[in-house]
Coordinates of C-alpha atoms and ligand atoms in Angstrom, one line a residue:
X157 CA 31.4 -41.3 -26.6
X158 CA 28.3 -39.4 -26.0
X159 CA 25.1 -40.9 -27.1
X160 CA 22.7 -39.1 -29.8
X161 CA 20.5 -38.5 -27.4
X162 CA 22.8 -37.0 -24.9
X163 CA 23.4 -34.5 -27.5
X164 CA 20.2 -33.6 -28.4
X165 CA 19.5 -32.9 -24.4
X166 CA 22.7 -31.0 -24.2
X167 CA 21.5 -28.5 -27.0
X168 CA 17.8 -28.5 -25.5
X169 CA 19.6 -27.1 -22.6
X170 CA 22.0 -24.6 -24.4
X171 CA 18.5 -23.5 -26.3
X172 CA 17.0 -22.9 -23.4
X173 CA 20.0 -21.1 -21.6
X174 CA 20.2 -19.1 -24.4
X175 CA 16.5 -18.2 -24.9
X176 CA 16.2 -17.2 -21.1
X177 CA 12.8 -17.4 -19.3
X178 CA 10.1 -16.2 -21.8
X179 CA 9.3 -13.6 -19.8
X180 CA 12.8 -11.8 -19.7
X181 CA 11.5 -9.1 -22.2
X182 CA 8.7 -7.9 -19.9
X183 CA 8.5 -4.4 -19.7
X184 CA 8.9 -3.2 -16.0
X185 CA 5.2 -1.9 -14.5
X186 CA 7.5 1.1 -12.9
X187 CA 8.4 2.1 -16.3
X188 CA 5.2 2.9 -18.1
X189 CA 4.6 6.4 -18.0
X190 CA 1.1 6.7 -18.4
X191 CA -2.3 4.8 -17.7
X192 CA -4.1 2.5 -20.2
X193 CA -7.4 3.9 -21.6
X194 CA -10.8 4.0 -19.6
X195 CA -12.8 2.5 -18.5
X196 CA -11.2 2.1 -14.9
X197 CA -10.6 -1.3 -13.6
X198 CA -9.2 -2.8 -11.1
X199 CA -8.1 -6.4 -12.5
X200 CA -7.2 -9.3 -9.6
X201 CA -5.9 -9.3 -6.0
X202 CA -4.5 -6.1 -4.0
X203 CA -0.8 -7.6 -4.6
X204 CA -1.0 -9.7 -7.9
X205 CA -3.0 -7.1 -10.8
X206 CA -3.5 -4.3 -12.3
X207 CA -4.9 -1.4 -12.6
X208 CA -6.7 0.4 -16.0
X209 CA -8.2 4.0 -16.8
X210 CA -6.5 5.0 -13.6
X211 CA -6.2 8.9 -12.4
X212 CA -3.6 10.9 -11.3
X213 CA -3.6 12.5 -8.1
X214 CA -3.2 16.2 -8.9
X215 CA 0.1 16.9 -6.8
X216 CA -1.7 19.4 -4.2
X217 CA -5.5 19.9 -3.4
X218 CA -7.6 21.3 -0.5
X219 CA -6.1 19.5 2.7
X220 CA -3.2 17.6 1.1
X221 CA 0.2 17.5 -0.3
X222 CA 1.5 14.4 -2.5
X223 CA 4.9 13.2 -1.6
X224 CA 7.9 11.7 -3.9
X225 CA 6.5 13.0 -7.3
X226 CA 9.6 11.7 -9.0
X227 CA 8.5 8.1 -8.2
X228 CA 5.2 8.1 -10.2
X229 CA 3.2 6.5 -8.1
X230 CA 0.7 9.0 -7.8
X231 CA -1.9 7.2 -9.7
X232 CA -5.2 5.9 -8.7
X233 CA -9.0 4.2 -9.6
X234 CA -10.8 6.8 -9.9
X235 CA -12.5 6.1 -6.7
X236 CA -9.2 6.0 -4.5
X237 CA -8.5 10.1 -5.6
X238 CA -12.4 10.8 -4.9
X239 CA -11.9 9.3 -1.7
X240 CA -8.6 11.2 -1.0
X241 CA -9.9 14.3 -2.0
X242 CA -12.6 13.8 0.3
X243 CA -10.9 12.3 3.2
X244 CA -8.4 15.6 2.7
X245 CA -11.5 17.8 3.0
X246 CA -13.1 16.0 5.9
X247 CA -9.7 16.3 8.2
X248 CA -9.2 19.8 7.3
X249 CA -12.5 20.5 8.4
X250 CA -12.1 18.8 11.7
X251 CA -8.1 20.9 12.2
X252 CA -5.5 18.8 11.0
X253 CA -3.6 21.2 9.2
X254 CA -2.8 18.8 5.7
X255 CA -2.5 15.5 4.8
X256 CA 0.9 14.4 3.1
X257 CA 0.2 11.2 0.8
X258 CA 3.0 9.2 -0.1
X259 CA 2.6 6.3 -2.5
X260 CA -0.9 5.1 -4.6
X261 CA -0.4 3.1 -7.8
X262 CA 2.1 3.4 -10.5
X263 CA 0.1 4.7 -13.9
X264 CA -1.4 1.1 -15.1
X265 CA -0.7 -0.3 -11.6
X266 CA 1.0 -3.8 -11.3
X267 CA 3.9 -5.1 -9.4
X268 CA 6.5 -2.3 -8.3
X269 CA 10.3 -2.7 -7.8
X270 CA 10.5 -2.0 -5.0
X271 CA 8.5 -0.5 -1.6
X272 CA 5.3 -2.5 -1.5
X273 CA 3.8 -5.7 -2.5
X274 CA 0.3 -4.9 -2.9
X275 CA -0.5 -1.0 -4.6
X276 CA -1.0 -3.1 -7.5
X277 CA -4.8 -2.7 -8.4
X278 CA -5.3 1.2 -7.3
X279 CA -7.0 0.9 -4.4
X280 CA -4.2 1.2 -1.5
X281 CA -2.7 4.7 -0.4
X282 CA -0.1 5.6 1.9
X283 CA -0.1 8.6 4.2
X284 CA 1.7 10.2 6.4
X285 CA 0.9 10.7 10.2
X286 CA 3.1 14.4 9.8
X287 CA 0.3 16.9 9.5
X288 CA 1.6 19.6 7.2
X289 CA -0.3 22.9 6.7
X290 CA 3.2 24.7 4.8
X291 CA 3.4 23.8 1.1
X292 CA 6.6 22.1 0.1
X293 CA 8.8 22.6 -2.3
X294 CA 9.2 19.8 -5.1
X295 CA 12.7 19.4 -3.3
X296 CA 11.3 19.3 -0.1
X297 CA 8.5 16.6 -1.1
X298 CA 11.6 14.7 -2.3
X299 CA 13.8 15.0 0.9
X300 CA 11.7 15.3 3.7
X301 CA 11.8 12.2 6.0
X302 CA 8.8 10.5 7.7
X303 CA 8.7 10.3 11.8
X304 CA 7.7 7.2 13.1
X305 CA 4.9 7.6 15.6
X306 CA 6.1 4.1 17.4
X307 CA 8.7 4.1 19.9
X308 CA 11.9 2.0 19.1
X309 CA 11.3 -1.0 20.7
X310 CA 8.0 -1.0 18.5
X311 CA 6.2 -1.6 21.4
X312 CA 4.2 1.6 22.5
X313 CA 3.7 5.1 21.0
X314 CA 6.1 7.5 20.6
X315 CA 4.7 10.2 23.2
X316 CA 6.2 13.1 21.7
X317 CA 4.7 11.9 17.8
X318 CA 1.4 10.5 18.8
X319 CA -1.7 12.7 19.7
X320 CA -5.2 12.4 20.3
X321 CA -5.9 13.7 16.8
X322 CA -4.0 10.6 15.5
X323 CA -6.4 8.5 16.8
X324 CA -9.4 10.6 15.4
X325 CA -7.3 10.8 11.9
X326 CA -7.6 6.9 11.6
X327 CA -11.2 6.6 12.8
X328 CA -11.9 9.4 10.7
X329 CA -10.6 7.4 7.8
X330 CA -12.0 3.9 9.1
X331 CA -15.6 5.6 9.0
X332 CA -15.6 5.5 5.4
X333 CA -17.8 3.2 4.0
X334 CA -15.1 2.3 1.0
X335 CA -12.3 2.2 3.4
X336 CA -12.6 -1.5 3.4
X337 CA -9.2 -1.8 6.1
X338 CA -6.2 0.5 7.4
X339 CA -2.9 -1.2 7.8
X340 CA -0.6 0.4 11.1
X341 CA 2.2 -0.4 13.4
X342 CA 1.0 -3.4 16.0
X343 CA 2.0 -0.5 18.6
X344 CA -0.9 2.0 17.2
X345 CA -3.8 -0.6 17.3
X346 CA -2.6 -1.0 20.8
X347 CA -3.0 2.9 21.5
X348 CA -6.4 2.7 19.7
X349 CA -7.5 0.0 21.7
X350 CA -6.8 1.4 25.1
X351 CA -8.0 4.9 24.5
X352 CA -11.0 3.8 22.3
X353 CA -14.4 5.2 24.3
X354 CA -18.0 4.7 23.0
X355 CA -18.5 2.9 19.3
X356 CA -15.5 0.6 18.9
X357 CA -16.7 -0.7 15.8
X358 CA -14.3 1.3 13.4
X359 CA -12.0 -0.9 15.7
X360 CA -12.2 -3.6 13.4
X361 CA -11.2 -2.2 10.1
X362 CA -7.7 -1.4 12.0
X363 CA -5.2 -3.9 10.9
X364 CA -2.1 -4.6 12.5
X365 CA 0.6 -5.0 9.8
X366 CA 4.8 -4.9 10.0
X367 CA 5.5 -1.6 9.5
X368 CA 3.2 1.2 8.5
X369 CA 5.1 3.8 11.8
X370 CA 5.9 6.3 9.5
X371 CA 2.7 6.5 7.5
X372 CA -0.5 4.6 7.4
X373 CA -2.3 2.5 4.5
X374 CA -5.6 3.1 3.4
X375 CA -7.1 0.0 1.2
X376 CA -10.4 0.8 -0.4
X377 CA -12.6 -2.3 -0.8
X378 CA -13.1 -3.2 -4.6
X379 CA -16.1 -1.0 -6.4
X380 CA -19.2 -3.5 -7.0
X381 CA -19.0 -3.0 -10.8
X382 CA -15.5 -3.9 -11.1
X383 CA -16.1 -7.7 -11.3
X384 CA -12.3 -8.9 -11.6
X385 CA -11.2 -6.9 -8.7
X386 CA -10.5 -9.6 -6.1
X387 CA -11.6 -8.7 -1.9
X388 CA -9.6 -9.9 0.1
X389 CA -11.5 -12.0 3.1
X390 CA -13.7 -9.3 5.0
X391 CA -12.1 -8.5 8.3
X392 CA -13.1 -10.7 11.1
X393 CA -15.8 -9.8 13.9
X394 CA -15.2 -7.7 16.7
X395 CA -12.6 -5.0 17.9
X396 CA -9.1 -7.1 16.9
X397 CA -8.2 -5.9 20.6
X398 CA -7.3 -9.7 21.7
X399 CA -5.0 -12.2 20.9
X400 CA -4.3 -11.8 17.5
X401 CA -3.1 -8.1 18.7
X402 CA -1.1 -9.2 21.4
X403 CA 0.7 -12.1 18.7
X404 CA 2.4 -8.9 17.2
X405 CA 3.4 -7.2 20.0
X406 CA 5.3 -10.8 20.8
X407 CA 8.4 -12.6 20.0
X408 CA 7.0 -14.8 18.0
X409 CA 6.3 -12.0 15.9
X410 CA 9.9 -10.4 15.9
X411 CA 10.9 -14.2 14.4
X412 CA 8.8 -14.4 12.0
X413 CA 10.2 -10.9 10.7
X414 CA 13.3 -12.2 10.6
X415 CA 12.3 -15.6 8.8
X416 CA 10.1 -13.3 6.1
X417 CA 13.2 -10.7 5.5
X418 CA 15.5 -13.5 4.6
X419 CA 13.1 -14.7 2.2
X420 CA 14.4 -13.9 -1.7
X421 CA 12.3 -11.2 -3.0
X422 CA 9.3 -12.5 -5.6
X423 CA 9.3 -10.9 -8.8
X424 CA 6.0 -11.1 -10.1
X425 CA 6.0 -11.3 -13.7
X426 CA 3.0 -11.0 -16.6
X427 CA 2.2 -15.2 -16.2
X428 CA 1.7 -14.6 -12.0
X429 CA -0.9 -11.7 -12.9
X430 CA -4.6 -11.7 -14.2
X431 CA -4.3 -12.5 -18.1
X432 CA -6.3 -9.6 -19.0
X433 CA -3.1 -7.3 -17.0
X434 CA -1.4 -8.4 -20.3
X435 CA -3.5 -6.3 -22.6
X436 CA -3.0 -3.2 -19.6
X437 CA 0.3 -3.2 -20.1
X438 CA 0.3 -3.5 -23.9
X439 CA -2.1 -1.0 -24.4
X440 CA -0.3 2.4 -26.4
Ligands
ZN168 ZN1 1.2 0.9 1.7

């Protein structure tokens, strides 16, 4: 026969079953439609917060086109769309014929479903390396696939995707002073570095990352008065043309891939985010 106290375990247990993880009642970041009042903050780290008085990205300006509008993910701190806008403006000014942006923040920020880990806090942007001077239909913005600028193997350049005015687009971006990094494809930073003549400082703020052939990722570095917007450590000293380079172009690095996409996915929920994200997403 069971003991008393057996039972009373056996009904903590079928309490708890039935009450699920307190968090099962979340709302999903994805599905709040739009951001939580001024003033903008971005609250904790890159890929764990949140993002408040955020902007949207109007879906065309001077220089630019925003992809995937059904997605939602067009919104921004405020200083991310000034520095969009402005980045836009500075290439169209020097003949790339329009920047096509894919994904920025969903409206309050915060974890997304799927797609990327960080995005959370505003401050990261994707775009494109297709120049695009033609304005696309909504359709079109929806359908239209990317082109990687890496060749298969991931090892070089794709010569017929990559030009000059790549290079000039990234070190264009990287000579912003609020571009704090730029994520690309192992295989780009290699192109940089070997073609790279005079300053090579920008070098620096060119990140290798898995990934990031089809589009490039712009991280801003967190605005001085938003004090619980976490940097990430500043990038280290010097070009990146060395060793740490050459680990990604290696087989060491192909394993590791392999290792990290057998990995579960992480759901992040409320109680893995900055507690004040909690009040973001609550807010009407
Ligand atoms: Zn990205």
């Amino acid at each position: 026969m069971k003991s008393v106290l057996g039972w009373v375990v056996a009904a903590a247990i079928l309490l708890f079953a039935l009450a699920g993880p307190i968090t099962a009642a979340e709302p999903d970041w994805g599905d709040v439609r739009d951001p939580a009042p001024p003033p903008a903050l971005a609250i904790g780290g890159y890929a764990r917060g949140c993002l408040a008085g955020a902007v949207a990205l109007p879906a065309d300006g001077p220089g630019y086109q925003v992809m995937r509008l059904s997605r939602d993910r067009f919104y921004g701190h405020p200083r991310l769309i000034r520095f969009i806008e402005g980045f836009a403006e500075t290439m169209r000014a020097e003949g790339w014929d329009g920047l096509l942006v894919g994904d920025l923040a969903q409206p309050r920020g915060g974890p997304m479903s799927s797609g990327h880990r960080s995005h959370q806090i505003g401050l990261d942007v994707d775009i494109w390396f297709q120049p695009e001077d033609r304005p696309l239909s909504e359709a079109e913005r929806e359908s239209r696939s990317a082109v990687s600028v890496v060749s298969g193997n991931g090892q070089t350049v794709e010569p017929a995707e990559w030009t000059d005015a790549h290079a000039r687009l990234l070190r264009t971006a990287a000579g912003f002073a609020e571009v704090e990094r730029i994520f690309v494809g192992a295989a780009i930073k290699r192109k940089l570095c070997a073609t790279t003549v005079g300053d090579r400082g920008w070098l620096a703020k060119i990140r290798p990352w898995w990934g990031h052939v089809y589009h490039f990722h712009v991280r801003l570095r967190c605005p001085p008065e938003d004090a619980a917007c976490g940097n990430q450590a500043p990038v280290p000293p010097g070009d990146g043309c060395d060793e740490t380079l050459a680990w990604w172009l290696s087989d060491d690095a192909k394993a590791e891939l392999e290792r990290l996409r057998k990995l579960p996915p992480k759901r992040l929920t409320l109680n893995d985010l900055p507690p004040a994200c909690r009040a973001v997403l609550g807010d009407p």
